[in-house]
PDB file of C-alpha atoms in Angstrom:
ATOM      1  CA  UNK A 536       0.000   0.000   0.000  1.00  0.00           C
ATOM      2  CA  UNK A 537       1.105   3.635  -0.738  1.00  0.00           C
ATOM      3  CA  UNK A 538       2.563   5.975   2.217  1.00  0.00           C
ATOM      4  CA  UNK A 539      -0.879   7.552   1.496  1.00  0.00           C
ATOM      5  CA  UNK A 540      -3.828   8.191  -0.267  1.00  0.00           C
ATOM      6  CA  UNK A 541      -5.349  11.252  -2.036  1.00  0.00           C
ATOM      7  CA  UNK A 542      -8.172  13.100  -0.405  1.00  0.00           C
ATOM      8  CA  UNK A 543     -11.356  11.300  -1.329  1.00  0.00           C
ATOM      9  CA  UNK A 544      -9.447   8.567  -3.256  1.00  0.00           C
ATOM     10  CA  UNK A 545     -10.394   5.257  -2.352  1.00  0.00           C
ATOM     11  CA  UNK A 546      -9.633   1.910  -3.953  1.00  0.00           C
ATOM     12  CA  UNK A 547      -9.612  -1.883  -3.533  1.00  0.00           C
ATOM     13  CA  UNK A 548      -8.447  -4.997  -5.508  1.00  0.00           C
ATOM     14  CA  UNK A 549      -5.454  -7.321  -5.070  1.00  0.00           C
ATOM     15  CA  UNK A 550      -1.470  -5.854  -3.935  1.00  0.00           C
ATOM     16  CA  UNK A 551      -1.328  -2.676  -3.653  1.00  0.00           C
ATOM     17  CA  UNK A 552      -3.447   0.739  -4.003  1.00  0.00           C
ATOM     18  CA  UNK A 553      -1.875   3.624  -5.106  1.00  0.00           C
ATOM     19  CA  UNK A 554      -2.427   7.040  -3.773  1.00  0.00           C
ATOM     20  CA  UNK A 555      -5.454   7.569  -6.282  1.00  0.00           C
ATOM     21  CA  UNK A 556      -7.057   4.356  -5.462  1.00  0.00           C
ATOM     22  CA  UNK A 557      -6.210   2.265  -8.127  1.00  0.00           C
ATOM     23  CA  UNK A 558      -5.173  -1.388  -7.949  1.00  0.00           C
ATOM     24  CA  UNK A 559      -1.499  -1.681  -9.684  1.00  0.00           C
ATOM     25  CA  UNK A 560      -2.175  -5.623 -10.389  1.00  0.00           C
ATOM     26  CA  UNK A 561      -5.488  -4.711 -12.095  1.00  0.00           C
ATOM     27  CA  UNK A 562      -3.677  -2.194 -14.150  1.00  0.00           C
ATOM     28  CA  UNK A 563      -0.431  -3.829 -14.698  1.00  0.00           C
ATOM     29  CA  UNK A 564      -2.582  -6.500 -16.728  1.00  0.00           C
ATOM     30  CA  UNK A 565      -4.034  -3.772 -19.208  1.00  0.00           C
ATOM     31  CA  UNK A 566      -2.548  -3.952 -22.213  1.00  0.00           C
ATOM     32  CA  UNK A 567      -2.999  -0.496 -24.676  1.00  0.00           C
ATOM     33  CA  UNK A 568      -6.690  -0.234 -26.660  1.00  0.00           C
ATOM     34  CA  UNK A 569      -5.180   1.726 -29.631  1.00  0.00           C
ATOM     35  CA  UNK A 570      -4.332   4.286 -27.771  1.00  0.00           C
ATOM     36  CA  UNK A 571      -0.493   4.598 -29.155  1.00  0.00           C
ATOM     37  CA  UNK A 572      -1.968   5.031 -32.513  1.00  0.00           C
ATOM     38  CA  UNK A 573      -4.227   7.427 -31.778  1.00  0.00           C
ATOM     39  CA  UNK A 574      -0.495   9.387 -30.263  1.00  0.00           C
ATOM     40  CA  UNK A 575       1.540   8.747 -32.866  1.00  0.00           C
ATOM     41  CA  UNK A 576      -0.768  10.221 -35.302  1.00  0.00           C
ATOM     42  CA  UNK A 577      -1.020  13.549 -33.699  1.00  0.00           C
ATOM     43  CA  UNK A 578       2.458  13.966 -33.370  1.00  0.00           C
ATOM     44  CA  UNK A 579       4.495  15.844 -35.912  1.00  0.00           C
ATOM     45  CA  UNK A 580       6.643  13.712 -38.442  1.00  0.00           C
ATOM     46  CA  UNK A 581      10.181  13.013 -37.092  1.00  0.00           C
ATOM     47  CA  UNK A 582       9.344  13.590 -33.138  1.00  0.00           C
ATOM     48  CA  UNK A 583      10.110  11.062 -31.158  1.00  0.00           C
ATOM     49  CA  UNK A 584      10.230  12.210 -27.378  1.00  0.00           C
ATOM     50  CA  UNK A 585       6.815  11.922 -25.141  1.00  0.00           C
ATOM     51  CA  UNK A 586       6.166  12.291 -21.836  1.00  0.00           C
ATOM     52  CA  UNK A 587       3.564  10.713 -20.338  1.00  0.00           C
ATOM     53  CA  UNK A 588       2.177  12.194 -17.270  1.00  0.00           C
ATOM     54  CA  UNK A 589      -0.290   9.396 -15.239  1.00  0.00           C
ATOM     55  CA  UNK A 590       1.660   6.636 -16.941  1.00  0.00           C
ATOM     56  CA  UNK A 591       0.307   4.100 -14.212  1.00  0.00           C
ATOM     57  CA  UNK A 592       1.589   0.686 -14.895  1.00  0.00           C
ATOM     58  CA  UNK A 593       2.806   1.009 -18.245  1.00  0.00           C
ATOM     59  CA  UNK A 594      -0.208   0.591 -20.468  1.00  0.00           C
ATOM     60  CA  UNK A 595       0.224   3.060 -22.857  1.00  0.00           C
ATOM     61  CA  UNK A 596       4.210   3.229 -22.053  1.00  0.00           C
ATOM     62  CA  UNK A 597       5.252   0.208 -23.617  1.00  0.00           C
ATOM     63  CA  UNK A 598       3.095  -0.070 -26.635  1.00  0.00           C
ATOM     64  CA  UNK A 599       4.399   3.521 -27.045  1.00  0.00           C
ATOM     65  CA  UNK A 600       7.962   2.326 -26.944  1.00  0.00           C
ATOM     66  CA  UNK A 601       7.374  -0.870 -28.944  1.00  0.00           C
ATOM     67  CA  UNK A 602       6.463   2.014 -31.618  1.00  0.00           C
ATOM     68  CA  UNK A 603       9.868   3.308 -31.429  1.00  0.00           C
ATOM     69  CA  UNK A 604       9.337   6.663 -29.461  1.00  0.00           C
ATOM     70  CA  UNK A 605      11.521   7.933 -26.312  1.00  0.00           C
ATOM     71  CA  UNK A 606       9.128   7.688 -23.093  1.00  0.00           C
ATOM     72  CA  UNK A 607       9.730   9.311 -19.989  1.00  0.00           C
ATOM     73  CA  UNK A 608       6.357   8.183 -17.419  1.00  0.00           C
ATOM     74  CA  UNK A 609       5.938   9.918 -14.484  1.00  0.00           C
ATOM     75  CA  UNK A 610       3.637   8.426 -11.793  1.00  0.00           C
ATOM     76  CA  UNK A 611       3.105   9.239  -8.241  1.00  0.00           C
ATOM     77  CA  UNK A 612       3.150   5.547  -7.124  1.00  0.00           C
ATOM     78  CA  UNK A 613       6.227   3.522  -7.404  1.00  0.00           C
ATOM     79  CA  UNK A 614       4.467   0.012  -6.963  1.00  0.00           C
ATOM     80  CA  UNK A 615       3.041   1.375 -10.472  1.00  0.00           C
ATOM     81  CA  UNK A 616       6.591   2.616 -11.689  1.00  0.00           C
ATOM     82  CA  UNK A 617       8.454  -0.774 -11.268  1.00  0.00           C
ATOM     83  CA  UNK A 618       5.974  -2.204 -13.724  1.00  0.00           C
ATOM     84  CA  UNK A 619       7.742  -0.337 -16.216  1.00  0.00           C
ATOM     85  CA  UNK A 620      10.045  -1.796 -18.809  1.00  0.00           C
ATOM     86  CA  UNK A 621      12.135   0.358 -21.123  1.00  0.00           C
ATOM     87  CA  UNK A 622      11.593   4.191 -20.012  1.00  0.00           C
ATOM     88  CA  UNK A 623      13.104   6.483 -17.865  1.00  0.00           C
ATOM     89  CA  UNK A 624      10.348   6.765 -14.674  1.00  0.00           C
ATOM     90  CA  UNK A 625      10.110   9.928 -12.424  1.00  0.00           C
ATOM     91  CA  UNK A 626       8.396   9.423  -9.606  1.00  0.00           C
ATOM     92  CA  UNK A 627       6.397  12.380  -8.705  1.00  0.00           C
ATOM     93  CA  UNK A 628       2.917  14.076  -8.665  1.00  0.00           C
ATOM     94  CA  UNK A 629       2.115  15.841 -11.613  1.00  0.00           C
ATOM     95  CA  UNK A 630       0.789  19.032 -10.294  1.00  0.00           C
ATOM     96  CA  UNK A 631       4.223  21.559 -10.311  1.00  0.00           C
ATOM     97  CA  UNK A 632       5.873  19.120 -11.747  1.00  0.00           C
ATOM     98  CA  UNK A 633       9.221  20.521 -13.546  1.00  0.00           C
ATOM     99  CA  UNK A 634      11.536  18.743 -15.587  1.00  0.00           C
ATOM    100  CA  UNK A 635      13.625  21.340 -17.219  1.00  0.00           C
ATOM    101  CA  UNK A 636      12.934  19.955 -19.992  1.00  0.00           C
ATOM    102  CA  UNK A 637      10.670  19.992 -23.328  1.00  0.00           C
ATOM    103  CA  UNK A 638       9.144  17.233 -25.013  1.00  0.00           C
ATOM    104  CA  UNK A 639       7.440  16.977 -28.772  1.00  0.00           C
ATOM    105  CA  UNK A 640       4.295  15.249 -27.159  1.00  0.00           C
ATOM    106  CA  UNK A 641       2.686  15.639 -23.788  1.00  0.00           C
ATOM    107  CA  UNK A 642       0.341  12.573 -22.770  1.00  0.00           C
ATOM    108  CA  UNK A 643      -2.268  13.607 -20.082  1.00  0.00           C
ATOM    109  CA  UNK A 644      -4.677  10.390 -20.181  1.00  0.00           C
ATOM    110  CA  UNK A 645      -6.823   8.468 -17.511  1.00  0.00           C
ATOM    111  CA  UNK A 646      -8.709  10.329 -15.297  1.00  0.00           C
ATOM    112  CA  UNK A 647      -6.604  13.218 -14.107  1.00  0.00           C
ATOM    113  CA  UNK A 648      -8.071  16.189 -15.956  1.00  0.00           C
ATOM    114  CA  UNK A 649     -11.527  14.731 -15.175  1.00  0.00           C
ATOM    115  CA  UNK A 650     -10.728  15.735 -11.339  1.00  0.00           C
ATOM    116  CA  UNK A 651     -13.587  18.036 -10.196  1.00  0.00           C
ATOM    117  CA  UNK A 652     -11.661  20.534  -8.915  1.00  0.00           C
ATOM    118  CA  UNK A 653     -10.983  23.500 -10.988  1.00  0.00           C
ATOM    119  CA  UNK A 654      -7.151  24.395  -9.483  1.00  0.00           C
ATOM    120  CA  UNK A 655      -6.102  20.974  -9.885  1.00  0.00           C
ATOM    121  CA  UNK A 656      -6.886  20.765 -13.254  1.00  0.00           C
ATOM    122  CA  UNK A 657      -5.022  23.866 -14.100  1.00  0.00           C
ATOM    123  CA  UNK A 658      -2.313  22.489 -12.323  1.00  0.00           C
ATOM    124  CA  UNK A 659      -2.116  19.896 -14.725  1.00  0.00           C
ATOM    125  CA  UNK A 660      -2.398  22.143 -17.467  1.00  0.00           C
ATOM    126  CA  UNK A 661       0.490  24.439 -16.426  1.00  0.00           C
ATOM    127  CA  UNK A 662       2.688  20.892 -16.189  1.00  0.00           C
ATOM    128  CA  UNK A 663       1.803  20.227 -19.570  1.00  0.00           C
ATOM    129  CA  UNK A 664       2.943  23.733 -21.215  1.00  0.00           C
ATOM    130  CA  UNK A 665       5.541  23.742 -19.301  1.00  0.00           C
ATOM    131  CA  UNK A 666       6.697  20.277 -20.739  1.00  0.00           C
ATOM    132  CA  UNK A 667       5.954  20.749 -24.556  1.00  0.00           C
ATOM    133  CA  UNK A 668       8.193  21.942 -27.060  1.00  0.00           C
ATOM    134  CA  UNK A 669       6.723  24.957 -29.251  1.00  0.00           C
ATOM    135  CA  UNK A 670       6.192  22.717 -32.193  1.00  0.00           C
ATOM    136  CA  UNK A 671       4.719  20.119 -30.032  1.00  0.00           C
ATOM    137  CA  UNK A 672       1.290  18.544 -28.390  1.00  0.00           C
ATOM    138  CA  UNK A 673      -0.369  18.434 -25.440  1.00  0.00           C
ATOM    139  CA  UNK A 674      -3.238  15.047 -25.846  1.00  0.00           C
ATOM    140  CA  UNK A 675      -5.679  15.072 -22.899  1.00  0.00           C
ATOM    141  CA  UNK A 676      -8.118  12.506 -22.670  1.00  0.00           C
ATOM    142  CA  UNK A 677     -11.364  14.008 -21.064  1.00  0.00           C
ATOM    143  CA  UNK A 678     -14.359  11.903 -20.084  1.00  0.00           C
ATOM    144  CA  UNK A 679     -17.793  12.453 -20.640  1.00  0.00           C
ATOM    145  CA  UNK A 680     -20.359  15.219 -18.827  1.00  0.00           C
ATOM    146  CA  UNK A 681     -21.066  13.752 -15.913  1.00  0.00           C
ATOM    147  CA  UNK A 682     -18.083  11.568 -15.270  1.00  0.00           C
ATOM    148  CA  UNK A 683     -17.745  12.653 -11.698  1.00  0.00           C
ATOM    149  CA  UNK A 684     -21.600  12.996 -11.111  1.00  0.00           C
ATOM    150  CA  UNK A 685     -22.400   9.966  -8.353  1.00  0.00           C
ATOM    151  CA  UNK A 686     -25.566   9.635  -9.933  1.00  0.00           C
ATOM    152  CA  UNK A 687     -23.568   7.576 -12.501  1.00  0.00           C
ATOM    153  CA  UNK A 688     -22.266   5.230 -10.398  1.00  0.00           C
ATOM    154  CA  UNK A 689     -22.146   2.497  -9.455  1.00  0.00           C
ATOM    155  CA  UNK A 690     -21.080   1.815 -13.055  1.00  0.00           C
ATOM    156  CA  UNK A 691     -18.726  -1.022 -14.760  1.00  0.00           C
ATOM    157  CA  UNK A 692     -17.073  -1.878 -18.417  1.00  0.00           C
ATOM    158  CA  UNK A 693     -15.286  -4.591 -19.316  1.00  0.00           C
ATOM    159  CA  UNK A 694     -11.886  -4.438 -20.510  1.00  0.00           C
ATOM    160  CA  UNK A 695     -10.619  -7.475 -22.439  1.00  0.00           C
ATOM    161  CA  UNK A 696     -10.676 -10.254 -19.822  1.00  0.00           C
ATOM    162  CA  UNK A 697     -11.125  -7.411 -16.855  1.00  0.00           C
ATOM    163  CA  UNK A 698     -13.838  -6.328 -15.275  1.00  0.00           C
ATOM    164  CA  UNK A 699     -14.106  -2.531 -14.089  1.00  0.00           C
ATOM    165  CA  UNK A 700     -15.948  -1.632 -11.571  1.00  0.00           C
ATOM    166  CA  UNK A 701     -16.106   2.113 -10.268  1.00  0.00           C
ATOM    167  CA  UNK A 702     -18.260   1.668  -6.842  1.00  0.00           C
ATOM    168  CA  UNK A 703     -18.124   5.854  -5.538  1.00  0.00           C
ATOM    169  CA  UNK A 704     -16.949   9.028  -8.014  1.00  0.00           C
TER     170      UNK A 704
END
């Protein structure tokens, strides 16, 4: 289990929960749903470094690297960070994060721009400008209206051979 957890964060399933509440076995079976496509094709011909901010277990990480880019993951959980095979890993939270340094591609995926609070989110904003070459791109995946609402949840989707349950938002 993590040192701590994040202010309503919450999380169960088998090993241990990061800060955030997620299970790191659960996610260290996920394998990437086309998301690395969906990357490379926004990026600019010839660029080749990304940072991925969120970068969890390694989903999108590896099938990144297996496309031949340069990935640097940062994660606030290191249970989550020694899943990861092949790319430089900064532990840290992303909010005031600072390299020093500037990347063609920014990845902010998963749930962390869906966080209902406003200064948070521009937190994570500021980390990705901050990060991105000029000639660059910042990809954010956003969920739907309503993502936080706990009117839609319980809710659950199933994920190859996984099962997803979110139980509180």
């Amino acid at each position: 289990m993590s040192e701590y957890q994040r202010a309503g964060s919450a999380g169960a399933g088998p090993g241990a929960i990061t800060p955030d509440g997620c299970a790191v076995e659960m996610y260290a079976r996920m394998e990437a749903d086309g998301e690395q496509h969906i990357v490379a094709g926004a990026m600019r011909a010839g660029a080749r470094t990304i940072l991925e901010l969120g970068a969890g277990a390694g989903r999108v990480t590896h099938a990144l690297l297996d496309l031949g880019f340069e990935v640097v993951a940062v994660d606030e959980s290191p249970e989550m960070l020694a899943e990861i095979r092949g790319a430089r890993t900064v532990r840290a939270t992303i909010e005031g994060l600072d390299l020093g340094e500037r990347f063609d591609a920014v990845l902010l995926a998963s749930y962390l721009i869906n966080t209902a609070e406003p200064a948070v989110r521009a937190e994570l904003l500021r980390t990705c400008r901050r990060h991105v070459k000029d000639d660059g791109c910042v990809l954010i995946q956003r969920e739907g209206a309503g993502w936080n609402d706990p009117a839609n949840v319980p809710r659950e989707h199933r994920r190859g051979p996984l099962l997803i349950r979110v139980a509180a938002a």
